[in-house]
Each structure stands twice: as structure tokens, then as C-alpha cells.
PDB file of C-alpha atoms in Angstrom:
ATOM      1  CA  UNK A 237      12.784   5.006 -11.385  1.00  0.00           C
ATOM      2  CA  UNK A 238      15.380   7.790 -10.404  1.00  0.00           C
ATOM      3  CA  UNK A 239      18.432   6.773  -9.019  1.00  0.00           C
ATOM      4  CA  UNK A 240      17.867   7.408  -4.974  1.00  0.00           C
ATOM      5  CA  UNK A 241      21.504   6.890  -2.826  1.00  0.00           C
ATOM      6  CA  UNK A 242      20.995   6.711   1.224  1.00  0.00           C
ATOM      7  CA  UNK A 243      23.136   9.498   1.610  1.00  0.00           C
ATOM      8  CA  UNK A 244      22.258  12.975  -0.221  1.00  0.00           C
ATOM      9  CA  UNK A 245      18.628  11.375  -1.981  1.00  0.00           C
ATOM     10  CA  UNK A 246      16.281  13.859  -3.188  1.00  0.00           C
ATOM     11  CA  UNK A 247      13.542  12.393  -2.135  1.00  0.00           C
ATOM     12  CA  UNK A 248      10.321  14.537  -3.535  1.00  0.00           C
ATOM     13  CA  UNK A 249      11.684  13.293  -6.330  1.00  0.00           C
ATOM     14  CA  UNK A 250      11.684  10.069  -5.694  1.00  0.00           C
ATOM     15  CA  UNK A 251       8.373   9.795  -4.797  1.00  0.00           C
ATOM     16  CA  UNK A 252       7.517  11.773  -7.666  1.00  0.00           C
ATOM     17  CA  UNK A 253       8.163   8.706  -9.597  1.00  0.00           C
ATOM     18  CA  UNK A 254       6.885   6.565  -7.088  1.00  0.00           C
ATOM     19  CA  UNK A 255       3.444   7.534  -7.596  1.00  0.00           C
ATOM     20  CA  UNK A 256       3.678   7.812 -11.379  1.00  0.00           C
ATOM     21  CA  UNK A 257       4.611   3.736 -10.735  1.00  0.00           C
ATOM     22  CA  UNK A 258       1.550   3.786  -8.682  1.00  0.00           C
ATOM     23  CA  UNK A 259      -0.731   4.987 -11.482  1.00  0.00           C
ATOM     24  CA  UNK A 260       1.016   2.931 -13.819  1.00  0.00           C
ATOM     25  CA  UNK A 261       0.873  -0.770 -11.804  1.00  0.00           C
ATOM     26  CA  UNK A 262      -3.132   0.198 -11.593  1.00  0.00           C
ATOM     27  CA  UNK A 263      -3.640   0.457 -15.201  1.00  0.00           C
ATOM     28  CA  UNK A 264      -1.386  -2.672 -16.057  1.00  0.00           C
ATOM     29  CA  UNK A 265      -3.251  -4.286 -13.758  1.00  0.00           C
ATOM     30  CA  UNK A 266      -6.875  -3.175 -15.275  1.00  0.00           C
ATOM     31  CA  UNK A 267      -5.369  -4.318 -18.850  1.00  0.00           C
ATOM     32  CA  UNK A 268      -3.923  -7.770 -17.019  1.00  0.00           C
ATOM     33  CA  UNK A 269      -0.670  -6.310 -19.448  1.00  0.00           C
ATOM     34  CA  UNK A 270       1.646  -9.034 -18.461  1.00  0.00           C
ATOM     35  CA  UNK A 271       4.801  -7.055 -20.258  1.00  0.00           C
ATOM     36  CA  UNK A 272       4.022  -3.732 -18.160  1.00  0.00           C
ATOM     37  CA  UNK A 273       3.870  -5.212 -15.155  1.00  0.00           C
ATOM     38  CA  UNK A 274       6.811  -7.304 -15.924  1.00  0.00           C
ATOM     39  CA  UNK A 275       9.000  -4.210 -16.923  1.00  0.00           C
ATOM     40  CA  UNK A 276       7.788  -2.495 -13.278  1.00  0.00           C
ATOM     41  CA  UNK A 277       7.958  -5.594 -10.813  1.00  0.00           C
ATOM     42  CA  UNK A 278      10.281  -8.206  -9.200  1.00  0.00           C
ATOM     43  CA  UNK A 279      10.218 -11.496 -10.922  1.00  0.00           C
ATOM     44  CA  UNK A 280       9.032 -12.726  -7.319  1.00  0.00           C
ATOM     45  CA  UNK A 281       5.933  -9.926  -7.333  1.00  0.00           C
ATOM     46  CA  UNK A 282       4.936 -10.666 -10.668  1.00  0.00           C
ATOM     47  CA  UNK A 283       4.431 -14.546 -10.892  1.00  0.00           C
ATOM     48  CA  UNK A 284       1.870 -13.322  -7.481  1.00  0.00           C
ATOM     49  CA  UNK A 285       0.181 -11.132  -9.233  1.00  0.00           C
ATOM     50  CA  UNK A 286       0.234 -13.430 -12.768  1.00  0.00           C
ATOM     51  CA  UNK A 287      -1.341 -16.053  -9.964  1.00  0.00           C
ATOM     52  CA  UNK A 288      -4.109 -13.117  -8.790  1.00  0.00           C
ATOM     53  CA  UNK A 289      -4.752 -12.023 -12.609  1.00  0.00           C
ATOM     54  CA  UNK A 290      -5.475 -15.980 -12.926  1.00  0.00           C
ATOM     55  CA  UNK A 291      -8.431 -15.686 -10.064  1.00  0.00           C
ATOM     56  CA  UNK A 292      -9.928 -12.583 -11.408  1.00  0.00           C
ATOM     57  CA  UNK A 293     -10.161 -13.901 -14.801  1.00  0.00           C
ATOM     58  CA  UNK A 294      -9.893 -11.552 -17.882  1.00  0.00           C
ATOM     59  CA  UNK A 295     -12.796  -9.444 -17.790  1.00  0.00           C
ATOM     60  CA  UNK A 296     -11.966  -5.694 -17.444  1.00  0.00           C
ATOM     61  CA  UNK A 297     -10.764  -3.913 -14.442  1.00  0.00           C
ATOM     62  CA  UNK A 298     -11.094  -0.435 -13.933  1.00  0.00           C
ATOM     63  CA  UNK A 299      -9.122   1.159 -11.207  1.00  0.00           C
ATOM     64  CA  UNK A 300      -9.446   5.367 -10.472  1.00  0.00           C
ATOM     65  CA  UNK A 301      -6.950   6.822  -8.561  1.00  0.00           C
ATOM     66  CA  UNK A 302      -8.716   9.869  -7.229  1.00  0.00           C
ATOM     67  CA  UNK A 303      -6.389  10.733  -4.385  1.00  0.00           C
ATOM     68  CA  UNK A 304      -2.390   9.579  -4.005  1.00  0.00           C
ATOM     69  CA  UNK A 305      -0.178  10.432  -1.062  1.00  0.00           C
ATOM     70  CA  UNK A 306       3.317   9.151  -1.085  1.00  0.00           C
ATOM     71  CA  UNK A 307       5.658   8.666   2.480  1.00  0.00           C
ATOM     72  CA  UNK A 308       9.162   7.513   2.444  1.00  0.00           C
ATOM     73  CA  UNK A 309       9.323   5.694   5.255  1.00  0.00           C
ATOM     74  CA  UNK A 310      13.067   4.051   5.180  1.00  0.00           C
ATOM     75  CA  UNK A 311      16.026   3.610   2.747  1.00  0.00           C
ATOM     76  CA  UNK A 312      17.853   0.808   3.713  1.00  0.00           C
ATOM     77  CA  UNK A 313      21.129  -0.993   1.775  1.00  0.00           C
ATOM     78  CA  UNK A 314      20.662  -4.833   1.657  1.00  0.00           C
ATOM     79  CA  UNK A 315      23.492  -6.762   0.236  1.00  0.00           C
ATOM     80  CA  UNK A 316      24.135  -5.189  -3.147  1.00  0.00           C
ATOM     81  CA  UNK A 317      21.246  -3.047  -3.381  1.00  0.00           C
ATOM     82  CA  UNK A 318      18.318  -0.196  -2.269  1.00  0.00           C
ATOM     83  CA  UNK A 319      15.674  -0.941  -0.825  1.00  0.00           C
ATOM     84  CA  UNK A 320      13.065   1.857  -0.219  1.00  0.00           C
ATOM     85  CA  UNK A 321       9.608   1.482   1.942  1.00  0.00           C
ATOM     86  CA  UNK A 322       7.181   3.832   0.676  1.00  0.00           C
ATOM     87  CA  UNK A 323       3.696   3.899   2.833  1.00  0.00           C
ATOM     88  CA  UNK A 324       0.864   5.486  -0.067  1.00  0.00           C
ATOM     89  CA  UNK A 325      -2.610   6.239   0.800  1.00  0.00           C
ATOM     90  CA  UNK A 326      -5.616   8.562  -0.449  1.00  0.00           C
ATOM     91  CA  UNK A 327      -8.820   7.570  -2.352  1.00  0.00           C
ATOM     92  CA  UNK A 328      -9.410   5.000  -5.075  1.00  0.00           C
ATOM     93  CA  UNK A 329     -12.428   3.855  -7.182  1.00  0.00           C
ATOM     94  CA  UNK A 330     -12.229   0.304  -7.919  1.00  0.00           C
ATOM     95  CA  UNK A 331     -15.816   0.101  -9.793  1.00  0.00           C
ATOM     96  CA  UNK A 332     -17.573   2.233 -11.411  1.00  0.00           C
ATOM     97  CA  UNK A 333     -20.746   1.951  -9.721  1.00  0.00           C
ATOM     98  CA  UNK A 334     -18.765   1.966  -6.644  1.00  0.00           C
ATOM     99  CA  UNK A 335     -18.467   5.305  -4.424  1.00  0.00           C
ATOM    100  CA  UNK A 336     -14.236   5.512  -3.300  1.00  0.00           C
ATOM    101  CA  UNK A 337     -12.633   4.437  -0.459  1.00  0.00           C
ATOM    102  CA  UNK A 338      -9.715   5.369   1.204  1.00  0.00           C
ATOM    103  CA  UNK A 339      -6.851   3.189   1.066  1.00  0.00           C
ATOM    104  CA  UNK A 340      -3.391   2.529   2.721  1.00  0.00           C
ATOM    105  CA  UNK A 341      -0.576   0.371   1.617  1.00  0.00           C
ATOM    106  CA  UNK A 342       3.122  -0.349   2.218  1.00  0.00           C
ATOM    107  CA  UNK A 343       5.116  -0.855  -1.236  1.00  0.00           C
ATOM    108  CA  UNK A 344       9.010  -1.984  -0.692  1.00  0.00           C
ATOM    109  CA  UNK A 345      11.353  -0.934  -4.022  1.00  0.00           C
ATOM    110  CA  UNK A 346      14.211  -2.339  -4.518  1.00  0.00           C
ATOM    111  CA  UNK A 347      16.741  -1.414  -6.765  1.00  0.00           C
ATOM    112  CA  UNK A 348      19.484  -4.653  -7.099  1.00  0.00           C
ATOM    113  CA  UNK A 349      22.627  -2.899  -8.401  1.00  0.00           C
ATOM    114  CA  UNK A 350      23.223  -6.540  -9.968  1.00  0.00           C
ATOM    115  CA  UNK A 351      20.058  -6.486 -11.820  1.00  0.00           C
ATOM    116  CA  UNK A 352      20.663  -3.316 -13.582  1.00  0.00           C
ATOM    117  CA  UNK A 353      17.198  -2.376 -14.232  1.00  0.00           C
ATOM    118  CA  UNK A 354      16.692   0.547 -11.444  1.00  0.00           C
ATOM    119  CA  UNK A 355      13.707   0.708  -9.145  1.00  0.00           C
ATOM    120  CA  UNK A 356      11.277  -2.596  -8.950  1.00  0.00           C
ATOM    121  CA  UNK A 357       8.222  -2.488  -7.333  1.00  0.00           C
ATOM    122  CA  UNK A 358       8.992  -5.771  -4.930  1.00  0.00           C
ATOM    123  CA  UNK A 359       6.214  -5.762  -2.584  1.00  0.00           C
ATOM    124  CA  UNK A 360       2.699  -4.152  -1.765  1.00  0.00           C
ATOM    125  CA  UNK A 361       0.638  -4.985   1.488  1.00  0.00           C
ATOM    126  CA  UNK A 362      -2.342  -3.289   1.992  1.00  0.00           C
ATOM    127  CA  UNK A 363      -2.550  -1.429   5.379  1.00  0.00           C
ATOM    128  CA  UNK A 364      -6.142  -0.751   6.213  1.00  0.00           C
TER     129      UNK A 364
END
């Protein structure tokens, strides 16, 4: 992702990107694509959702995005790093014979100046 500073961010931008990550930890997820979700997530998020891909078993996924809001919510600096709360919500399809339902989660990025690899998707909690 962008680089995003607490003071001066531009933050459309940011969650420009954020929802592009959005779409893009959906399809990884539908493919079970252990390398894009890798290259997206904490090490922490990914061996949970390596441990969910595990339960649903490899059969295809198919998840449609119909609707995507993005909030930033906070920006905080924890020890040598960003961490950003984005709240995201709208309308998803998670089967095809399925009719959408509206959705609302927390995500928390983090970008670990240490790490060197930007913006990580570190959390997601579903709201509602």
C-alpha cells in the first residue's frame, strides 16, 4: 500500500488502496492462493486464515463484491510502526445461488517500518 504518515496523510488515497486490498484478499481467498495472501497479510493473519482455508477444504469459493465502502477510523504509531483501523462495509455475494448481504468489518493495517514491506492487512473482525 501507499505510504500513509499521521501527520499530512492523504487519506482518499489511502483507502483507495485499501479497498483494492479488499478485492484482492477476496479473490486469494476464493483461489486458497497461499503466496497472495502471504504477500498481503501479517505472518500472524495468515497462519489463521491457512488454519480457516484448512476447514473449508479446497473446493472453490466464489466471493462478489457488489458494494465497498471504506472509513478510516484511526492512525495510530505503535512502537516502530503505522497502524491504521479501517471500518469497510457494503454488499457481498458469497454464493452464487445466494441473494447479497450487507456486511461490516473492522480491518487493522499495519505498516512495521522494520519489516519493510509497507501496508499488511493484520486483522479483520466482522462487525455485524
Amino acid at each position: 500500500m501507499a505510504p500513509l504518515s499521521a501527520a499530512g496523510a492523504d487519506v482518499e488515497a489511502f483507502l483507495r488502496v485499501a479497498r483494492a486490498s479488499f478485492v484482492e484478499l477476496q479473490a486469494a481467498w476464493d483461489a486458497a492462493d497461499l503466496r497472495a495472501l502471504a504477500s498481503i497479510t501479517t505472518e500472524e493473519l495468515l497462519a489463521e486464515l491457512r488454519e480457516q482455508l484448512e476447514v473449508r477444504g479446497p473446493g472453490p469459493n466464489r466471493t462478489e463484491v457488489l458494494a465497498l465502502e471504506a472509513r478510516l477510523l484511526g492512525l495510530d504509531e505503535v512502537g516502530d510502526g503505522l497502524v491504521a483501523s479501517v471500518e469497510f462495509s457494503g454488499w457481498i455475494r458469497e454464493r452464487l445461488e445466494e441473494r447479497a448481504a450487507p456486511f461490516r468489518e473492522l480491518w487493522l493495517l499495519a505498516n512495521l517500518k522494520s519489516a519493510g514491506r509497507g501496508w499488511q492487512i493484520a486483522r479483520v473482525q466482522a462487525l455485524s
